[in-house]
Amino acid sequence: MTSLEGTPAAAWRIRGRTLDLGPRPLVMGILNVTPDSFSDGGAYATLATARARIETMVAEGVDIIDIGGESTRPGAQPVPLDEELRRVLPVIEAAREVCDLPLSVDTTKGEVARAALAAGAHIVNNVGALRLDPSVAEAAAEHGAGLVLMHMQGEPRTMQAEPRYTDLLGEIRGELEAAMERAAVHGVPLGTVAVDPGIGFGKTAAHNWRILQGLGAFVSLGVPLLVGTSRKRFLRECVGEDPADLAAATVASCVAACLAGARVIRVHDVRAHRAAMEATGRLLAGRG
Ligand code: HH2
C-alpha cells in the first residue's frame, strides 16, 4: 500500500552546501549542449552561446543550472563518452567563471559524472536512477555531491514504444525506493539524494497527468522531489506548439507540482518560472 502523505524535505545537501527548499521552490534551468535535444537542441552547442545562455539564466534568477551533453528524447542516439565530455566540461568551467550557483550535470555515465564533479559540478542528475551505470553513485559519494534519481521505464531508445503499468504510482515509488537503496549501498548519504518520477520517460500523456495528480506518493519518500515537465509532449498535446502557450502550460504544471510537494522544477523558461515560484512560495508559506 502506497502512503500518499508526507512533508516535503526542507533541505538538500550538495558538496558542503545546503540548499534551502522552501517555501519558495527552486528553479533548475536546463542547458542542453547537444545538437538534438527535443526543445533546445543545437541552440547552445558552441561555448559562446552556452556562456551567453548561462549569463541570461543567472540574470533571470535561476537557482541551479543543469548541463546536459546527451539528449534523452525518445529515439535519441547514444553519445560516445569522449564526445559527451567534450561537450560538457568546457561549459561547466565557463559556468564556474560566470557564477557561484550550484551546477548539475545531466548524465547517465559514471565517467562523465566523475569528470564533471572534478571540474566543479555539485549535482549529478541521473535519468537512469543508477540502473544504466551504477558507478554514477560512487562518483557522487566521493564528492558528497547531490544525486537526482529519476524514474524511467525501459531506456530512451524504446521507452515510448508501449509504456504499461498495473499500479503506476506504486511501481514508480517502489523503483525510486530501490534506487535510493542502490545509492545507499554505494555510500551516498540520504541527505544528498533527490527523486524525480520522470515525466515523459516511458509514460503516456495519461500517465504523466496521473503522476502530477499523485505526487504525494513520492513526497513520502522523505527526500527532495524534483519534477521536469518543461515543454514536454503531453503539454504539446494539450496546448499545441506555440512557445507562449507551451510556456504557460509548463508554468501551470510546475505550480501544481509544487503545491503537491515538488521542491525543485527543471525548466527551459527561467524568468517566467522564477516569477511563478515567487508566487507559489507565498502560497506555500501561507499554509503554515
Ligand atoms: N527530462 C529531460 C532530461 N533530463 N532530468 C530530470 N531529472 N527530470 C526530467 O524530467 C528530465 C531530465 C528531457 O528534457 P530535455 O533535457 O529538455 O531534453 P533532451 O533530453 O532531449 O535533451
Tab-separated table of C-alpha atoms and ligand atoms in Angstrom:
chain	number	residue	atom	x	y	z
A	1	MET	CA	0.000	0.000	0.000
A	2	THR	CA	1.461	3.357	-1.005
A	3	SER	CA	1.258	6.142	1.560
A	4	LEU	CA	0.173	9.384	-0.103
A	5	GLU	CA	1.103	11.512	2.908
A	6	GLY	CA	4.375	13.217	3.701
A	7	THR	CA	6.064	16.507	4.455
A	8	PRO	CA	8.353	17.826	1.710
A	9	ALA	CA	12.071	17.706	2.570
A	10	ALA	CA	13.290	21.109	3.787
A	11	ALA	CA	16.913	20.945	2.619
A	12	TRP	CA	19.197	19.296	0.084
A	13	ARG	CA	22.898	18.789	0.831
A	14	ILE	CA	25.226	19.133	-2.126
A	15	ARG	CA	29.011	19.237	-1.744
A	16	GLY	CA	29.170	21.085	1.529
A	17	ARG	CA	26.310	23.446	0.642
A	18	THR	CA	22.798	23.146	2.000
A	19	LEU	CA	20.065	24.263	-0.389
A	20	ASP	CA	17.034	25.635	1.420
A	21	LEU	CA	13.960	24.099	-0.197
A	22	GLY	CA	11.213	26.282	0.976
A	23	PRO	CA	8.828	27.838	0.980
A	24	ARG	CA	9.897	29.106	-2.474
A	25	PRO	CA	10.645	26.102	-4.724
A	26	LEU	CA	13.927	26.170	-6.628
A	27	VAL	CA	14.270	26.713	-10.376
A	28	MET	CA	16.684	24.372	-12.155
A	29	GLY	CA	17.452	25.887	-15.564
A	30	ILE	CA	18.069	23.497	-18.468
A	31	LEU	CA	21.159	23.953	-20.631
A	32	ASN	CA	21.397	21.235	-23.271
A	33	VAL	CA	24.719	21.440	-25.105
A	34	THR	CA	23.542	18.923	-27.680
A	35	PRO	CA	22.667	19.105	-31.380
A	36	ASP	CA	19.486	17.037	-30.944
A	37	SER	CA	17.579	17.821	-27.713
A	38	PHE	CA	13.833	17.914	-28.346
A	39	SER	CA	13.348	21.564	-27.495
A	40	ASP	CA	16.625	23.493	-27.425
A	41	GLY	CA	18.796	21.132	-29.499
A	42	GLY	CA	21.568	22.999	-31.311
A	43	ALA	CA	20.794	26.371	-29.735
A	44	TYR	CA	23.706	26.235	-27.245
A	45	ALA	CA	26.103	23.892	-28.998
A	46	THR	CA	29.044	26.352	-29.028
A	47	LEU	CA	30.852	27.590	-25.935
A	48	ALA	CA	29.956	31.216	-26.717
A	49	THR	CA	26.208	30.530	-26.998
A	50	ALA	CA	26.260	28.304	-23.905
A	51	ARG	CA	28.034	31.006	-21.873
A	52	ALA	CA	25.565	33.653	-23.046
A	53	ARG	CA	22.683	31.348	-22.025
A	54	ILE	CA	24.225	30.905	-18.557
A	55	GLU	CA	24.523	34.693	-18.164
A	56	THR	CA	20.872	35.107	-19.178
A	57	MET	CA	19.645	32.401	-16.810
A	58	VAL	CA	21.616	33.954	-13.928
A	59	ALA	CA	20.094	37.377	-14.680
A	60	GLU	CA	16.625	35.764	-14.750
A	61	GLY	CA	17.039	34.271	-11.273
A	62	VAL	CA	17.941	30.625	-11.852
A	63	ASP	CA	18.840	28.631	-8.702
A	64	ILE	CA	20.611	25.607	-10.237
A	65	ILE	CA	21.954	25.121	-13.774
A	66	ASP	CA	21.557	21.627	-15.266
A	67	ILE	CA	24.053	20.964	-18.060
A	68	GLY	CA	23.442	18.005	-20.383
A	69	GLY	CA	25.545	16.661	-23.264
A	70	GLU	CA	23.332	13.745	-24.326
A	71	SER	CA	19.698	14.002	-25.388
A	72	THR	CA	17.326	11.563	-23.699
A	73	ARG	CA	14.394	12.288	-26.017
A	74	PRO	CA	12.609	9.161	-27.285
A	75	GLY	CA	14.678	7.524	-30.017
A	76	ALA	CA	17.837	9.609	-29.339
A	77	GLN	CA	21.132	8.015	-30.365
A	78	PRO	CA	23.690	7.344	-27.594
A	79	VAL	CA	26.626	9.787	-27.444
A	80	PRO	CA	30.170	8.353	-27.081
A	81	LEU	CA	31.973	9.137	-23.819
A	82	ASP	CA	34.648	11.379	-25.416
A	83	GLU	CA	32.047	13.454	-27.225
A	84	GLU	CA	29.904	13.944	-24.112
A	85	LEU	CA	32.976	15.029	-22.126
A	86	ARG	CA	33.968	17.411	-24.928
A	87	ARG	CA	30.510	18.997	-24.854
A	88	VAL	CA	30.008	19.276	-21.108
A	89	LEU	CA	33.336	20.026	-19.407
A	90	PRO	CA	34.117	23.421	-21.020
A	91	VAL	CA	30.560	24.575	-20.229
A	92	ILE	CA	30.940	23.630	-16.555
A	93	GLU	CA	34.187	25.603	-16.474
A	94	ALA	CA	32.504	28.586	-18.163
A	95	ALA	CA	29.580	28.426	-15.715
A	96	ARG	CA	32.007	28.496	-12.783
A	97	GLU	CA	33.578	31.643	-14.207
A	98	VAL	CA	30.189	33.306	-14.637
A	99	CYS	CA	28.529	32.434	-11.308
A	100	ASP	CA	28.759	30.659	-7.967
A	101	LEU	CA	25.451	28.808	-8.359
A	102	PRO	CA	25.094	25.042	-7.919
A	103	LEU	CA	25.781	23.240	-11.195
A	104	SER	CA	24.258	19.923	-12.140
A	105	VAL	CA	25.396	17.511	-14.836
A	106	ASP	CA	22.664	15.542	-16.614
A	107	THR	CA	24.350	12.256	-17.482
A	108	THR	CA	23.883	8.501	-17.348
A	109	LYS	CA	27.638	7.788	-17.452
A	110	GLY	CA	29.786	7.352	-14.335
A	111	GLU	CA	32.875	8.683	-16.098
A	112	VAL	CA	31.096	11.874	-17.173
A	113	ALA	CA	29.763	12.335	-13.635
A	114	ARG	CA	33.264	11.870	-12.218
A	115	ALA	CA	34.872	14.342	-14.636
A	116	ALA	CA	32.078	16.898	-14.198
A	117	LEU	CA	32.385	16.761	-10.413
A	118	ALA	CA	36.172	17.106	-10.693
A	119	ALA	CA	35.531	20.209	-12.852
A	120	GLY	CA	33.373	21.670	-10.078
A	121	ALA	CA	29.787	20.473	-10.624
A	122	HIS	CA	27.719	19.964	-7.463
A	123	ILE	CA	24.924	17.591	-8.525
A	124	VAL	CA	24.610	14.542	-10.783
A	125	ASN	CA	21.217	14.360	-12.469
A	126	ASN	CA	20.840	10.675	-13.328
A	127	VAL	CA	17.860	9.767	-15.505
A	128	GLY	CA	18.958	6.120	-15.247
A	129	ALA	CA	18.467	6.049	-11.432
A	130	LEU	CA	21.734	4.033	-11.257
A	131	ARG	CA	20.282	1.234	-13.434
A	132	LEU	CA	22.291	2.113	-16.553
A	133	ASP	CA	25.640	2.772	-14.805
A	134	PRO	CA	25.823	2.270	-11.016
A	135	SER	CA	29.303	3.875	-10.880
A	136	VAL	CA	27.497	7.256	-11.022
A	137	ALA	CA	26.747	6.653	-7.327
A	138	GLU	CA	30.397	6.152	-6.396
A	139	ALA	CA	31.344	9.393	-8.156
A	140	ALA	CA	28.598	11.279	-6.290
A	141	ALA	CA	29.542	9.675	-2.956
A	142	GLU	CA	33.246	10.552	-3.348
A	143	HIS	CA	32.393	14.239	-3.707
A	144	GLY	CA	29.398	14.411	-1.352
A	145	ALA	CA	27.529	15.631	-4.428
A	146	GLY	CA	23.776	15.867	-4.860
A	147	LEU	CA	22.284	12.921	-6.754
A	148	VAL	CA	18.950	13.058	-8.610
A	149	LEU	CA	17.434	9.610	-9.119
A	150	MET	CA	14.867	9.759	-11.926
A	151	HIS	CA	12.399	7.024	-12.832
A	152	MET	CA	12.338	5.734	-16.391
A	153	GLN	CA	10.556	2.655	-17.713
A	154	GLY	CA	12.896	0.979	-20.218
A	155	GLU	CA	15.619	3.052	-21.908
A	156	PRO	CA	15.454	6.239	-24.021
A	157	ARG	CA	15.613	4.477	-27.406
A	158	THR	CA	12.495	2.397	-26.797
A	159	MET	CA	10.768	3.831	-23.710
A	160	GLN	CA	7.794	5.346	-25.548
A	161	ALA	CA	7.026	2.182	-27.558
A	162	GLU	CA	4.319	0.868	-25.249
A	163	PRO	CA	4.609	2.002	-21.645
A	164	ARG	CA	2.492	-0.143	-19.309
A	165	TYR	CA	1.840	-0.128	-15.574
A	166	THR	CA	-0.591	-2.021	-13.377
A	167	ASP	CA	-0.080	0.343	-10.409
A	168	LEU	CA	1.506	3.494	-11.868
A	169	LEU	CA	2.291	5.431	-8.680
A	170	GLY	CA	3.110	2.329	-6.637
A	171	GLU	CA	5.518	0.955	-9.258
A	172	ILE	CA	7.334	4.265	-9.703
A	173	ARG	CA	7.566	4.749	-5.941
A	174	GLY	CA	8.893	1.203	-5.484
A	175	GLU	CA	11.546	1.706	-8.165
A	176	LEU	CA	12.631	5.052	-6.711
A	177	GLU	CA	12.894	3.400	-3.308
A	178	ALA	CA	15.042	0.631	-4.827
A	179	ALA	CA	17.234	3.312	-6.456
A	180	MET	CA	17.631	5.046	-3.079
A	181	GLU	CA	18.787	1.707	-1.646
A	182	ARG	CA	21.282	1.262	-4.505
A	183	ALA	CA	22.613	4.742	-3.764
A	184	ALA	CA	22.964	3.950	-0.048
A	185	VAL	CA	24.843	0.716	-0.829
A	186	HIS	CA	27.378	2.803	-2.780
A	187	GLY	CA	27.850	5.164	0.172
A	188	VAL	CA	25.634	8.065	-0.974
A	189	PRO	CA	24.225	9.837	2.131
A	190	LEU	CA	20.423	10.127	2.114
A	191	GLY	CA	20.593	13.904	2.615
A	192	THR	CA	22.227	14.341	-0.804
A	193	VAL	CA	19.564	12.359	-2.734
A	194	ALA	CA	16.574	13.797	-4.616
A	195	VAL	CA	13.971	11.811	-6.573
A	196	ASP	CA	12.041	12.510	-9.763
A	197	PRO	CA	9.126	10.489	-11.223
A	198	GLY	CA	10.469	11.083	-14.763
A	199	ILE	CA	7.659	12.807	-16.634
A	200	GLY	CA	7.668	11.514	-20.240
A	201	PHE	CA	10.185	8.713	-19.635
A	202	GLY	CA	8.258	5.555	-20.510
A	203	LYS	CA	4.893	7.223	-19.823
A	204	THR	CA	1.851	8.124	-21.890
A	205	ALA	CA	0.225	11.547	-21.584
A	206	ALA	CA	-2.421	9.996	-19.299
A	207	HIS	CA	0.347	8.547	-17.103
A	208	ASN	CA	2.029	11.984	-16.870
A	209	TRP	CA	-1.178	13.714	-15.751
A	210	ARG	CA	-1.868	10.960	-13.210
A	211	ILE	CA	1.675	11.323	-11.817
A	212	LEU	CA	1.223	15.076	-11.403
A	213	GLN	CA	-2.051	14.430	-9.554
A	214	GLY	CA	-0.404	11.869	-7.254
A	215	LEU	CA	2.977	13.420	-6.398
A	216	GLY	CA	2.304	12.885	-2.687
A	217	ALA	CA	3.299	9.250	-3.266
A	218	PHE	CA	6.885	10.417	-3.860
A	219	VAL	CA	6.999	13.218	-1.286
A	220	SER	CA	6.546	10.472	1.303
A	221	LEU	CA	9.961	9.031	0.335
A	222	GLY	CA	11.343	11.799	2.571
A	223	VAL	CA	13.866	13.323	0.153
A	224	PRO	CA	13.514	16.384	-2.123
A	225	LEU	CA	11.175	15.875	-5.079
A	226	LEU	CA	12.219	17.263	-8.470
A	227	VAL	CA	9.795	17.426	-11.407
A	228	GLY	CA	10.526	18.135	-15.082
A	229	THR	CA	7.532	18.894	-17.309
A	230	SER	CA	9.059	21.675	-19.392
A	231	ARG	CA	7.681	21.834	-22.962
A	232	LYS	CA	7.111	18.074	-22.974
A	233	ARG	CA	4.926	16.229	-25.437
A	234	PHE	CA	1.929	15.763	-23.086
A	235	LEU	CA	1.745	19.580	-22.800
A	236	ARG	CA	2.103	19.968	-26.574
A	237	GLU	CA	-0.807	17.568	-26.976
A	238	CYS	CA	-2.777	19.831	-24.656
A	239	VAL	CA	-1.982	23.343	-25.990
A	240	GLY	CA	-0.111	22.887	-29.277
A	241	GLU	CA	3.344	24.071	-30.354
A	242	ASP	CA	3.102	27.840	-29.810
A	243	PRO	CA	6.010	28.733	-27.474
A	244	ALA	CA	3.946	31.171	-25.366
A	245	ASP	CA	1.171	28.609	-24.886
A	246	LEU	CA	3.691	25.916	-24.064
A	247	ALA	CA	5.411	28.160	-21.520
A	248	ALA	CA	2.063	28.939	-19.860
A	249	ALA	CA	1.112	25.252	-19.716
A	250	THR	CA	4.538	24.437	-18.257
A	251	VAL	CA	4.090	27.110	-15.573
A	252	ALA	CA	0.676	25.667	-14.678
A	253	SER	CA	2.099	22.158	-14.368
A	254	CYS	CA	5.038	23.363	-12.253
A	255	VAL	CA	2.843	25.360	-9.866
A	256	ALA	CA	0.559	22.327	-9.472
A	257	ALA	CA	3.599	20.108	-8.866
A	258	CYS	CA	4.939	22.436	-6.164
A	259	LEU	CA	1.575	22.703	-4.415
A	260	ALA	CA	1.650	18.890	-4.346
A	261	GLY	CA	5.125	18.789	-2.784
A	262	ALA	CA	7.755	19.216	-5.523
A	263	ARG	CA	10.598	21.459	-4.359
A	264	VAL	CA	12.726	21.738	-7.497
A	265	ILE	CA	11.367	22.281	-11.009
A	266	ARG	CA	13.505	21.673	-14.109
A	267	VAL	CA	12.614	24.194	-16.837
A	268	HIS	CA	13.745	25.940	-20.037
A	269	ASP	CA	11.977	29.291	-19.397
A	270	VAL	CA	13.712	30.572	-16.269
A	271	ARG	CA	12.239	34.061	-15.962
A	272	ALA	CA	8.563	33.020	-16.058
A	273	HIS	CA	9.171	30.150	-13.661
A	274	ARG	CA	11.160	32.213	-11.162
A	275	ALA	CA	8.221	34.639	-11.002
A	276	ALA	CA	5.734	31.756	-10.728
A	277	MET	CA	7.790	30.207	-7.926
A	278	GLU	CA	7.862	33.531	-6.012
A	279	ALA	CA	4.053	33.480	-6.020
A	280	THR	CA	3.917	29.744	-5.253
A	281	GLY	CA	6.268	30.301	-2.321
A	282	ARG	CA	3.837	32.819	-0.820
A	283	LEU	CA	1.009	30.296	-1.173
A	284	LEU	CA	3.077	27.559	0.459
A	285	ALA	CA	4.211	29.857	3.305
A	286	GLY	CA	0.553	30.718	3.893
A	287	ARG	CA	-0.212	27.042	4.511
A	288	GLY	CA	1.829	27.293	7.738
B	1	HH2	N1	13.896	15.475	-18.622
B	1	HH2	C1	14.786	15.520	-19.626
B	1	HH2	C2	16.162	15.401	-19.377
B	1	HH2	N2	16.616	15.249	-18.114
B	1	HH2	N3	16.199	15.082	-15.792
B	1	HH2	C3	15.329	15.025	-14.772
B	1	HH2	N4	15.784	14.875	-13.511
B	1	HH2	N5	13.976	15.127	-14.977
B	1	HH2	C4	13.445	15.271	-16.217
B	1	HH2	O1	12.187	15.321	-16.343
B	1	HH2	C5	14.348	15.321	-17.338
B	1	HH2	C6	15.741	15.217	-17.073
B	1	HH2	C7	14.298	15.713	-21.027
B	1	HH2	O2	14.180	17.045	-21.348
B	1	HH2	P1	15.292	17.940	-22.103
B	1	HH2	O3	16.562	17.996	-21.333
B	1	HH2	O4	14.675	19.257	-22.379
B	1	HH2	O5	15.511	17.216	-23.493
B	1	HH2	P2	16.615	16.213	-24.041
B	1	HH2	O6	16.675	15.018	-23.152
B	1	HH2	O7	16.148	15.907	-25.436
B	1	HH2	O8	17.955	16.905	-24.025
